[in-house]
Amino acid sequence: DVVQEVAVQAAAPLLQVAESSVSSTIETRQVHELPLNGRQFLQLALLVPGAVSSPPGSRQSSERGTASSALNINGNREGSNLFLIDGTLNTDPNFNGFVINPSVDSIQEFKVQTSSYSAEFGQQAGAQINLITRSGSNQIHGSAYEFLRNSALDAKNLFDLAASPIPPFRQNQYGGTVGAPILKDKLFVFGSYEGFRMVRAQTSIGTVPNATLRGGNFSNRLNAAGLNTYIYD
């Protein structure tokens, strides 16, 4: 009998010889399965060596309202990063942050190049973050999701009054994706939508004058030790 056997073996190369850039790729499984508070894709860039969140109060974190949208990579300033989507520029020229914040479910993968990248990435001295979006296929596929946070499931804040109900807090983050063919094997369409709704009450402590001070009587403003006294309410 004549027996024919074909053996195919493949292994990932230990070294990248095509280019000298230092980079990390965040793959589809990491994008879709790692938990993200707020579903901000840039949080996944913290998996890259040398990447840290910018401190609260920094320029981009103040503009975006969250520190997760501002990164310092290899000691560079948060405004030194370049953002691209499918190779197209996605960088705000005023603050050097990203413009479009796509839904996590619409991301295929993204690559973070931290140093020694080629001349095509020459606009910023920091990291080059190139995001690749998903595409449709010959079959119709879709997804739907909702992430819920509600004060009915929360414990009371330490500073809330014991006799008062828990202040309202309702947060809904929801959306979906759909991909379909237009021309089989040639042309496809993919779209995504994400909505965010939040209702929140804030507990704070303030220093206010008591009734005597409001009436203009400041004679008992000093206590026995000669220190100013205030009423907290």
Coordinates of N, CA and C in Angstrom, one line a residue:
D1 N 0.8 -1.2 0.0 CA 0.0 0.0 0.0 C 0.9 1.3 0.0
V2 N 0.4 2.3 -0.7 CA 1.1 3.5 -0.7 C 0.5 4.5 0.3
V3 N 1.2 5.0 1.2 CA 0.7 5.9 2.2 C 1.4 7.2 2.1
Q4 N 0.7 8.2 2.1 CA 1.2 9.6 2.0 C 0.9 10.4 3.2
E5 N 1.8 11.0 3.8 CA 1.6 11.8 5.0 C 2.2 13.2 4.9
V6 N 1.4 14.2 5.2 CA 1.9 15.5 5.2 C 1.9 16.1 6.6
A7 N 3.0 16.5 7.1 CA 3.1 17.1 8.4 C 3.4 18.6 8.3
V8 N 2.6 19.4 8.9 CA 2.8 20.9 8.9 C 3.1 21.3 10.3
Q9 N 4.2 22.0 10.5 CA 4.6 22.5 11.8 C 4.9 24.0 11.7
A10 N 4.4 24.7 12.7 CA 4.6 26.2 12.7 C 4.8 26.6 14.2
A11 N 5.7 27.6 14.3 CA 6.0 28.1 15.7 C 6.2 29.6 15.5
A12 N 5.8 30.3 16.6 CA 6.0 31.8 16.6 C 7.5 32.1 16.7
P13 N 7.9 33.0 15.9 CA 9.4 33.4 15.9 C 9.7 34.0 17.3
L14 N 10.9 33.8 17.7 CA 11.3 34.3 19.0 C 11.6 35.8 18.9
L15 N 12.1 36.2 17.7 CA 12.5 37.6 17.5 C 11.7 38.2 16.3
Q16 N 11.4 39.5 16.4 CA 10.8 40.2 15.3 C 11.9 40.9 14.5
V17 N 12.1 40.4 13.3 CA 13.3 40.9 12.5 C 12.8 41.8 11.5
A18 N 11.5 42.0 11.2 CA 11.1 42.9 10.2 C 11.2 44.4 10.5
E19 N 11.1 44.7 11.8 CA 11.2 46.1 12.3 C 11.8 46.1 13.7
S20 N 12.2 47.2 14.1 CA 12.9 47.3 15.4 C 12.0 47.9 16.5
S21 N 10.7 48.2 16.3 CA 9.9 48.8 17.2 C 9.6 47.9 18.4
V22 N 9.4 48.5 19.6 CA 9.0 47.8 20.8 C 7.5 48.0 20.9
S23 N 6.7 47.0 20.9 CA 5.3 47.1 20.9 C 4.6 45.9 21.6
S24 N 3.3 46.2 21.9 CA 2.5 45.1 22.5 C 1.1 45.2 21.8
T25 N 0.6 44.0 21.6 CA -0.7 43.9 20.9 C -1.8 43.4 21.9
I26 N -2.8 44.1 22.1 CA -4.0 43.7 22.9 C -4.9 43.0 22.0
E27 N -5.1 41.7 22.2 CA -5.8 40.9 21.2 C -7.3 40.8 21.6
T28 N -8.1 40.2 20.7 CA -9.5 40.2 20.8 C -10.0 39.6 22.1
R29 N -9.4 38.5 22.5 CA -9.8 37.8 23.7 C -9.7 38.7 24.9
Q30 N -8.6 39.5 25.0 CA -8.3 40.4 26.1 C -9.3 41.5 26.1
V31 N -9.6 42.0 24.9 CA -10.5 43.2 24.7 C -11.9 42.8 25.2
H32 N -12.4 41.6 24.9 CA -13.8 41.2 25.1 C -14.0 40.5 26.5
E33 N -12.9 40.0 27.1 CA -13.1 39.2 28.3 C -12.6 39.9 29.6
L34 N -11.7 40.8 29.5 CA -11.2 41.4 30.7 C -12.2 42.5 31.2
P35 N -12.5 42.5 32.5 CA -13.5 43.5 33.0 C -12.9 44.9 33.0
L36 N -13.8 45.8 32.5 CA -13.4 47.2 32.4 C -14.5 48.0 33.1
N37 N -14.1 48.7 34.2 CA -15.1 49.6 34.8 C -15.3 50.9 34.0
G38 N -16.5 51.0 33.4 CA -16.8 52.0 32.5 C -16.6 51.7 31.0
R39 N -16.0 50.5 30.8 CA -15.8 50.0 29.4 C -15.0 51.0 28.6
Q40 N -13.9 51.4 29.1 CA -13.0 52.4 28.4 C -11.8 51.5 27.9
F41 N -11.7 51.5 26.5 CA -10.7 50.6 25.9 C -9.3 51.0 26.3
L42 N -9.0 52.2 26.6 CA -7.7 52.6 26.9 C -7.2 52.1 28.2
Q43 N -8.1 51.6 29.1 CA -7.6 50.9 30.3 C -6.8 49.7 30.0
L44 N -7.1 49.1 28.8 CA -6.3 47.9 28.5 C -4.9 48.2 28.1
A45 N -4.6 49.4 27.8 CA -3.2 49.8 27.5 C -2.3 49.7 28.7
L46 N -2.9 49.7 29.9 CA -2.1 49.5 31.1 C -1.5 48.1 31.2
L47 N -1.9 47.2 30.3 CA -1.2 45.9 30.3 C 0.2 46.0 29.6
V48 N 0.4 47.1 29.0 CA 1.7 47.3 28.3 C 2.8 47.7 29.3
P49 N 4.0 47.1 29.2 CA 5.0 47.5 30.1 C 5.4 49.0 30.0
G50 N 5.5 49.7 31.1 CA 5.9 51.1 31.1 C 4.7 52.1 31.0
A51 N 3.4 51.5 31.0 CA 2.2 52.4 31.0 C 1.6 52.5 32.4
V52 N 1.3 53.7 32.8 CA 0.6 54.0 34.0 C -0.4 55.1 33.8
S53 N -1.4 55.1 34.7 CA -2.5 56.1 34.6 C -2.0 57.4 35.1
S54 N -2.4 58.5 34.4 CA -2.0 59.8 34.8 C -2.7 60.2 36.2
P55 N -2.0 61.0 37.0 CA -2.6 61.3 38.3 C -3.9 62.1 38.1
P56 N -4.8 62.0 39.1 CA -6.1 62.8 39.0 C -5.7 64.3 39.0
G57 N -6.5 65.0 38.2 CA -6.2 66.5 38.1 C -5.3 66.8 37.0
S58 N -4.8 65.8 36.3 CA -4.0 66.1 35.1 C -4.8 66.7 34.0
R59 N -4.2 67.2 33.0 CA -5.0 67.9 31.9 C -6.0 67.1 31.2
Q60 N -5.6 65.9 30.7 CA -6.5 65.1 30.0 C -7.5 64.4 30.9
S61 N -7.1 64.0 32.1 CA -8.1 63.4 33.0 C -9.1 64.4 33.4
S62 N -8.8 65.7 33.5 CA -9.7 66.7 33.9 C -10.7 67.0 32.7
E63 N -10.2 67.0 31.5 CA -11.0 67.2 30.3 C -12.0 66.1 30.1
R64 N -11.5 64.8 30.3 CA -12.3 63.7 30.0 C -13.2 63.3 31.2
G65 N -12.8 63.7 32.4 CA -13.5 63.4 33.6 C -13.1 62.1 34.2
T66 N -12.1 61.4 33.7 CA -11.6 60.2 34.2 C -10.2 60.0 34.0
A67 N -9.4 59.5 34.9 CA -8.0 59.3 34.8 C -7.7 58.2 33.8
S68 N -8.6 57.3 33.6 CA -8.4 56.1 32.7 C -8.2 56.5 31.2
S69 N -8.6 57.8 30.9 CA -8.4 58.2 29.5 C -7.1 59.0 29.3
A70 N -6.3 59.0 30.3 CA -5.0 59.7 30.2 C -3.9 58.7 30.7
L71 N -2.9 58.5 29.8 CA -1.8 57.6 30.1 C -0.4 58.2 30.0
N72 N 0.5 57.9 30.9 CA 1.9 58.2 30.7 C 2.6 56.9 30.4
I73 N 3.3 56.9 29.3 CA 4.0 55.6 28.8 C 5.5 55.9 28.7
N74 N 6.3 55.1 29.4 CA 7.7 55.3 29.4 C 8.1 56.7 29.8
G75 N 7.4 57.3 30.8 CA 7.7 58.6 31.3 C 7.3 59.8 30.4
N76 N 6.7 59.5 29.3 CA 6.3 60.6 28.4 C 5.1 61.3 29.0
R77 N 4.8 62.5 28.6 CA 3.6 63.2 29.0 C 2.4 62.6 28.4
E78 N 1.3 62.7 29.1 CA 0.0 62.2 28.6 C -0.4 62.7 27.2
G79 N 0.0 63.9 26.9 CA -0.3 64.5 25.6 C 0.7 64.2 24.5
S80 N 1.6 63.2 24.8 CA 2.6 62.8 23.8 C 2.2 61.6 23.0
N81 N 1.0 61.0 23.2 CA 0.6 59.8 22.6 C -0.2 60.1 21.3
L82 N -0.1 59.2 20.3 CA -0.8 59.4 19.1 C -1.8 58.3 19.0
F83 N -3.1 58.6 18.6 CA -4.2 57.6 18.5 C -4.6 57.5 17.0
L84 N -4.8 56.3 16.6 CA -5.3 56.0 15.3 C -6.4 54.9 15.3
I85 N -7.3 55.0 14.4 CA -8.4 54.0 14.2 C -8.2 53.5 12.8
D86 N -7.9 52.2 12.6 CA -7.8 51.6 11.3 C -6.8 52.4 10.5
G87 N -5.7 52.9 11.1 CA -4.7 53.7 10.4 C -5.1 55.1 10.1
T88 N -6.3 55.6 10.5 CA -6.7 56.9 10.3 C -6.5 57.7 11.6
L89 N -6.0 59.0 11.5 CA -5.7 59.8 12.7 C -7.0 60.0 13.5
N90 N -6.8 59.7 14.8 CA -7.9 59.9 15.8 C -7.4 60.7 17.0
T91 N -6.6 61.7 16.8 CA -6.0 62.5 17.8 C -6.6 63.9 17.8
D92 N -7.0 64.4 18.9 CA -7.5 65.7 19.1 C -6.3 66.7 19.0
P93 N -6.2 67.6 18.1 CA -5.1 68.5 17.9 C -4.9 69.5 19.1
N94 N -6.0 69.7 19.8 CA -5.9 70.7 20.9 C -5.3 70.1 22.2
F95 N -5.8 68.9 22.6 CA -5.4 68.3 23.8 C -4.6 67.0 23.6
N96 N -4.4 66.6 22.4 CA -3.7 65.3 22.0 C -4.3 64.1 22.7
G97 N -5.6 64.1 22.9 CA -6.2 62.9 23.4 C -7.0 62.3 22.2
F98 N -7.6 61.1 22.5 CA -8.4 60.5 21.4 C -9.7 61.3 21.2
V99 N -10.2 61.2 19.9 CA -11.5 61.9 19.6 C -12.6 60.9 19.7
I100 N -12.5 59.8 19.0 CA -13.6 58.8 19.0 C -13.3 57.7 20.0
N101 N -14.2 57.4 20.9 CA -14.1 56.4 21.9 C -15.0 55.2 21.5
P102 N -14.5 54.3 20.8 CA -15.4 53.2 20.3 C -15.9 52.3 21.4
S103 N -17.0 51.6 21.1 CA -17.5 50.6 22.1 C -16.5 49.4 22.1
V104 N -16.3 48.8 23.2 CA -15.3 47.7 23.4 C -15.7 46.6 22.5
D105 N -17.0 46.4 22.3 CA -17.5 45.3 21.5 C -17.2 45.5 20.0
S106 N -16.9 46.7 19.6 CA -16.6 46.9 18.2 C -15.1 46.9 17.9
I107 N -14.2 46.5 18.8 CA -12.8 46.5 18.7 C -12.3 45.1 18.4
Q108 N -11.5 44.9 17.4 CA -10.9 43.7 17.1 C -9.6 43.5 17.9
E109 N -8.7 44.5 17.8 CA -7.5 44.5 18.6 C -6.9 45.9 18.5
F110 N -5.9 46.1 19.3 CA -5.1 47.4 19.1 C -3.7 47.1 19.5
K111 N -2.8 47.9 18.9 CA -1.4 47.8 19.1 C -0.8 49.1 19.7
V112 N 0.0 48.9 20.7 CA 0.7 50.0 21.4 C 2.2 49.9 21.1
Q113 N 2.7 50.9 20.3 CA 4.1 50.9 20.0 C 4.7 52.0 21.0
T114 N 5.7 51.6 21.7 CA 6.2 52.5 22.8 C 7.5 53.1 22.4
S115 N 8.3 52.5 21.5 CA 9.6 53.2 21.1 C 10.1 52.5 19.9
S116 N 11.0 53.2 19.2 CA 11.7 52.7 18.0 C 10.8 52.4 16.9
Y117 N 9.7 53.1 16.8 CA 8.7 52.8 15.7 C 9.2 53.5 14.4
S118 N 8.6 53.1 13.3 CA 9.1 53.6 12.0 C 8.6 55.1 11.8
A119 N 9.1 55.6 10.7 CA 8.9 57.1 10.4 C 7.4 57.4 10.1
E120 N 6.6 56.4 9.8 CA 5.2 56.7 9.5 C 4.5 57.2 10.8
F121 N 5.1 56.9 12.0 CA 4.5 57.3 13.2 C 5.4 58.4 13.8
G122 N 5.4 59.6 13.2 CA 6.3 60.6 13.6 C 5.7 61.8 14.2
Q123 N 4.4 61.8 14.5 CA 3.8 63.1 14.9 C 3.9 63.3 16.4
Q124 N 4.1 62.2 17.2 CA 4.2 62.4 18.7 C 5.4 61.6 19.2
A125 N 5.9 62.0 20.3 CA 7.1 61.3 20.8 C 6.8 60.2 21.7
G126 N 5.5 60.1 22.1 CA 5.1 59.0 23.1 C 4.7 57.8 22.4
A127 N 3.7 57.1 22.9 CA 3.2 55.8 22.3 C 2.4 56.1 21.1
Q128 N 2.4 55.1 20.2 CA 1.5 55.1 19.1 C 0.5 54.0 19.3
I129 N -0.8 54.4 19.4 CA -1.9 53.5 19.7 C -2.8 53.4 18.5
N130 N -2.7 52.2 17.8 CA -3.5 52.0 16.6 C -4.5 51.0 16.9
L131 N -5.8 51.4 16.7 CA -6.9 50.5 17.1 C -7.5 50.0 15.8
I132 N -7.8 48.7 15.8 CA -8.4 48.0 14.6 C -9.9 47.6 15.0
T133 N -10.8 48.0 14.2 CA -12.2 47.7 14.5 C -12.6 46.4 13.8
R134 N -13.7 45.9 14.2 CA -14.2 44.6 13.6 C -14.9 44.9 12.3
S135 N -15.1 43.8 11.5 CA -15.8 43.9 10.3 C -16.9 42.9 10.2
G136 N -17.8 43.0 9.2 CA -18.9 42.0 9.0 C -18.3 40.8 8.3
S137 N -19.2 39.8 8.1 CA -18.9 38.6 7.5 C -20.0 38.1 6.6
N138 N -19.9 36.9 6.1 CA -21.0 36.4 5.2 C -22.2 36.0 5.9
Q139 N -22.2 36.0 7.2 CA -23.3 35.7 8.1 C -23.7 36.9 9.0
I140 N -24.9 37.0 9.3 CA -25.4 38.0 10.2 C -25.1 37.6 11.6
H141 N -24.3 38.5 12.3 CA -24.0 38.3 13.7 C -24.3 39.6 14.5
G142 N -24.6 39.4 15.7 CA -24.8 40.6 16.5 C -24.7 40.3 18.0
S143 N -24.8 41.3 18.8 CA -24.8 41.1 20.3 C -25.5 42.3 20.9
A144 N -26.0 42.0 22.1 CA -26.6 43.1 22.9 C -26.2 42.9 24.4
Y145 N -26.1 44.0 25.1 CA -25.6 44.0 26.5 C -26.2 45.1 27.3
E146 N -26.2 45.0 28.6 CA -26.4 46.1 29.5 C -25.7 45.8 30.8
F147 N -25.1 46.8 31.4 CA -24.4 46.7 32.6 C -25.1 47.7 33.6
L148 N -25.5 47.2 34.7 CA -26.4 47.9 35.6 C -25.7 48.1 37.0
R149 N -25.8 49.3 37.5 CA -25.5 49.6 38.9 C -26.6 50.4 39.5
N150 N -27.0 50.0 40.7 CA -28.2 50.6 41.3 C -28.0 50.7 42.8
S151 N -28.5 51.8 43.4 CA -28.4 52.0 44.8 C -29.2 51.0 45.6
A152 N -30.2 50.3 45.0 CA -30.9 49.3 45.7 C -30.0 48.1 46.1
L153 N -28.9 48.0 45.4 CA -28.0 46.9 45.6 C -26.8 47.3 46.4
D154 N -26.7 48.6 46.8 CA -25.5 49.1 47.4 C -25.6 49.2 48.9
A155 N -24.5 49.3 49.6 CA -24.5 49.6 51.0 C -24.5 51.1 51.2
K156 N -24.9 51.6 52.4 CA -24.9 53.0 52.6 C -23.5 53.6 52.8
N157 N -23.4 54.8 52.2 CA -22.1 55.5 52.3 C -21.8 55.8 53.8
L158 N -20.5 55.8 54.2 CA -20.1 56.1 55.6 C -20.6 57.5 56.0
F159 N -20.7 58.4 55.2 CA -21.1 59.8 55.5 C -22.6 60.1 55.4
D160 N -23.4 59.1 54.9 CA -24.8 59.3 54.8 C -25.4 59.2 56.2
L161 N -26.5 60.0 56.4 CA -27.2 60.0 57.7 C -27.8 58.6 57.9
A162 N -27.7 58.1 59.1 CA -28.2 56.7 59.4 C -29.7 56.6 59.2
A163 N -30.5 57.7 59.5 CA -31.9 57.7 59.5 C -32.5 58.0 58.1
S164 N -31.6 58.4 57.2 CA -32.1 58.7 55.8 C -31.9 57.6 54.9
P165 N -32.7 57.5 53.8 CA -32.5 56.4 52.8 C -31.2 56.6 52.1
I166 N -30.8 55.5 51.4 CA -29.6 55.6 50.6 C -29.8 56.6 49.4
P167 N -28.9 57.5 49.2 CA -29.1 58.4 48.1 C -29.2 57.7 46.8
P168 N -30.0 58.2 45.9 CA -30.2 57.4 44.6 C -28.9 57.4 43.8
F169 N -28.7 56.2 43.2 CA -27.6 56.0 42.3 C -28.0 55.0 41.3
R170 N -28.2 55.4 40.0 CA -28.6 54.5 39.0 C -27.7 54.7 37.7
Q171 N -27.1 53.6 37.3 CA -26.2 53.7 36.2 C -26.5 52.6 35.2
N172 N -26.7 52.9 34.0 CA -27.0 52.0 32.9 C -26.1 52.2 31.7
Q173 N -25.3 51.2 31.4 CA -24.5 51.2 30.2 C -24.9 50.1 29.3
Y174 N -25.4 50.4 28.1 CA -26.0 49.4 27.3 C -25.7 49.7 25.8
G175 N -25.9 48.7 25.0 CA -25.7 48.8 23.6 C -25.7 47.5 22.8
G176 N -25.2 47.5 21.6 CA -25.2 46.3 20.8 C -24.4 46.5 19.5
T177 N -24.2 45.4 18.9 CA -23.4 45.4 17.6 C -24.1 44.5 16.6
V178 N -23.9 44.8 15.3 CA -24.4 43.9 14.3 C -23.5 44.0 13.1
G179 N -23.3 42.8 12.5 CA -22.5 42.7 11.2 C -23.2 41.9 10.2
A180 N -23.1 42.2 8.9 CA -23.9 41.5 7.9 C -23.1 41.7 6.6
P181 N -23.5 40.8 5.6 CA -22.9 41.0 4.3 C -23.7 41.9 3.4
I182 N -23.1 42.6 2.5 CA -23.7 43.4 1.4 C -23.6 42.6 0.1
L183 N -22.3 42.3 -0.2 CA -22.0 41.4 -1.4 C -21.2 40.3 -0.8
K184 N -21.6 39.1 -1.0 CA -20.9 37.9 -0.5 C -19.5 37.9 -0.9
D185 N -18.6 37.7 0.1 CA -17.2 37.5 -0.1 C -16.5 38.8 -0.5
K186 N -17.3 39.9 -0.6 CA -16.7 41.2 -1.2 C -16.9 42.4 -0.3
L187 N -18.1 42.6 0.2 CA -18.5 43.8 0.8 C -19.3 43.5 2.1
F188 N -18.9 44.1 3.2 CA -19.6 43.8 4.5 C -19.9 45.1 5.2
V189 N -20.8 45.0 6.2 CA -21.1 46.2 7.0 C -21.1 45.8 8.5
F190 N -20.6 46.7 9.3 CA -20.6 46.4 10.8 C -20.9 47.7 11.5
G191 N -21.7 47.7 12.5 CA -22.1 48.9 13.3 C -22.2 48.5 14.7
S192 N -22.1 49.6 15.5 CA -22.2 49.4 17.0 C -22.8 50.7 17.6
Y193 N -23.5 50.5 18.7 CA -24.1 51.6 19.5 C -23.9 51.3 20.9
E194 N -23.6 52.4 21.7 CA -23.5 52.3 23.1 C -24.1 53.5 23.8
G195 N -24.9 53.3 24.8 CA -25.5 54.4 25.5 C -25.1 54.4 27.0
F196 N -25.1 55.6 27.6 CA -24.7 55.6 29.0 C -25.6 56.6 29.7
R197 N -26.3 56.2 30.8 CA -27.2 57.0 31.6 C -26.8 56.9 33.0
M198 N -26.8 58.0 33.8 CA -26.4 57.9 35.2 C -27.2 59.0 36.0
V199 N -27.8 58.6 37.1 CA -28.4 59.5 38.0 C -27.8 59.2 39.4
R200 N -27.2 60.3 39.9 CA -26.4 60.1 41.2 C -26.6 61.3 42.1
A201 N -26.8 61.0 43.4 CA -26.8 62.0 44.4 C -25.4 62.0 45.1
Q202 N -25.0 63.1 45.6 CA -23.6 63.2 46.2 C -23.8 63.7 47.6
T203 N -23.1 63.0 48.5 CA -23.0 63.3 49.9 C -21.8 64.1 50.2
S204 N -21.9 65.2 50.9 CA -20.8 66.1 51.2 C -21.0 66.7 52.5
I205 N -19.9 67.1 53.2 CA -20.0 67.8 54.5 C -19.4 69.3 54.3
G206 N -20.2 70.2 54.7 CA -19.8 71.6 54.6 C -19.8 72.3 55.9
T207 N -19.0 73.4 56.0 CA -18.9 74.3 57.2 C -19.8 75.5 57.0
V208 N -20.9 75.6 57.9 CA -21.9 76.6 57.7 C -22.0 77.3 59.1
P209 N -22.4 78.6 59.1 CA -22.6 79.3 60.4 C -23.9 78.8 61.1
N210 N -23.9 78.9 62.4 CA -25.1 78.5 63.1 C -26.1 79.7 63.2
A211 N -27.2 79.5 63.9 CA -28.2 80.6 63.9 C -27.7 81.9 64.5
T212 N -26.9 81.7 65.6 CA -26.3 82.9 66.2 C -25.4 83.7 65.3
L213 N -24.6 83.0 64.6 CA -23.7 83.7 63.6 C -24.5 84.3 62.5
R214 N -25.5 83.6 62.0 CA -26.3 84.2 61.0 C -27.1 85.4 61.4
G215 N -27.3 85.5 62.7 CA -28.0 86.7 63.2 C -27.1 87.9 63.5
G216 N -25.8 87.7 63.2 CA -24.8 88.8 63.4 C -24.1 88.8 64.7
N217 N -24.3 87.8 65.6 CA -23.7 87.8 66.9 C -22.4 86.9 66.8
F218 N -21.3 87.5 66.8 CA -20.0 86.8 66.8 C -19.3 86.7 68.1
S219 N -20.0 87.0 69.2 CA -19.3 87.1 70.5 C -18.8 85.8 71.0
N220 N -19.5 84.7 70.7 CA -19.1 83.3 71.2 C -18.4 82.5 70.1
R221 N -17.7 83.3 69.2 CA -17.1 82.5 68.1 C -15.8 81.8 68.6
L222 N -15.2 82.3 69.7 CA -14.0 81.6 70.3 C -14.5 80.8 71.5
N223 N -13.9 79.6 71.5 CA -14.2 78.7 72.6 C -13.2 78.9 73.8
A224 N -13.2 78.1 74.8 CA -12.4 78.3 76.0 C -10.9 78.3 75.7
A225 N -10.5 77.6 74.7 CA -9.1 77.6 74.3 C -8.7 78.7 73.4
G226 N -9.6 79.6 73.0 CA -9.3 80.7 72.2 C -9.3 80.3 70.7
L227 N -9.9 79.2 70.3 CA -9.9 78.7 68.9 C -11.2 79.0 68.3
N228 N -11.2 79.2 67.0 CA -12.4 79.4 66.3 C -13.2 78.1 66.3
T229 N -14.5 78.2 66.4 CA -15.4 77.0 66.4 C -16.4 77.2 65.3
Y230 N -16.7 76.0 64.7 CA -17.6 76.0 63.6 C -18.7 74.9 63.9
I231 N -19.8 75.0 63.2 CA -20.8 74.1 63.3 C -20.9 73.3 62.0
Y232 N -20.8 72.0 62.1 CA -20.9 71.1 60.9 C -22.3 70.5 60.8
D233 N -22.9 70.6 59.6 CA -24.2 70.1 59.4 C -24.3 69.6 58.0

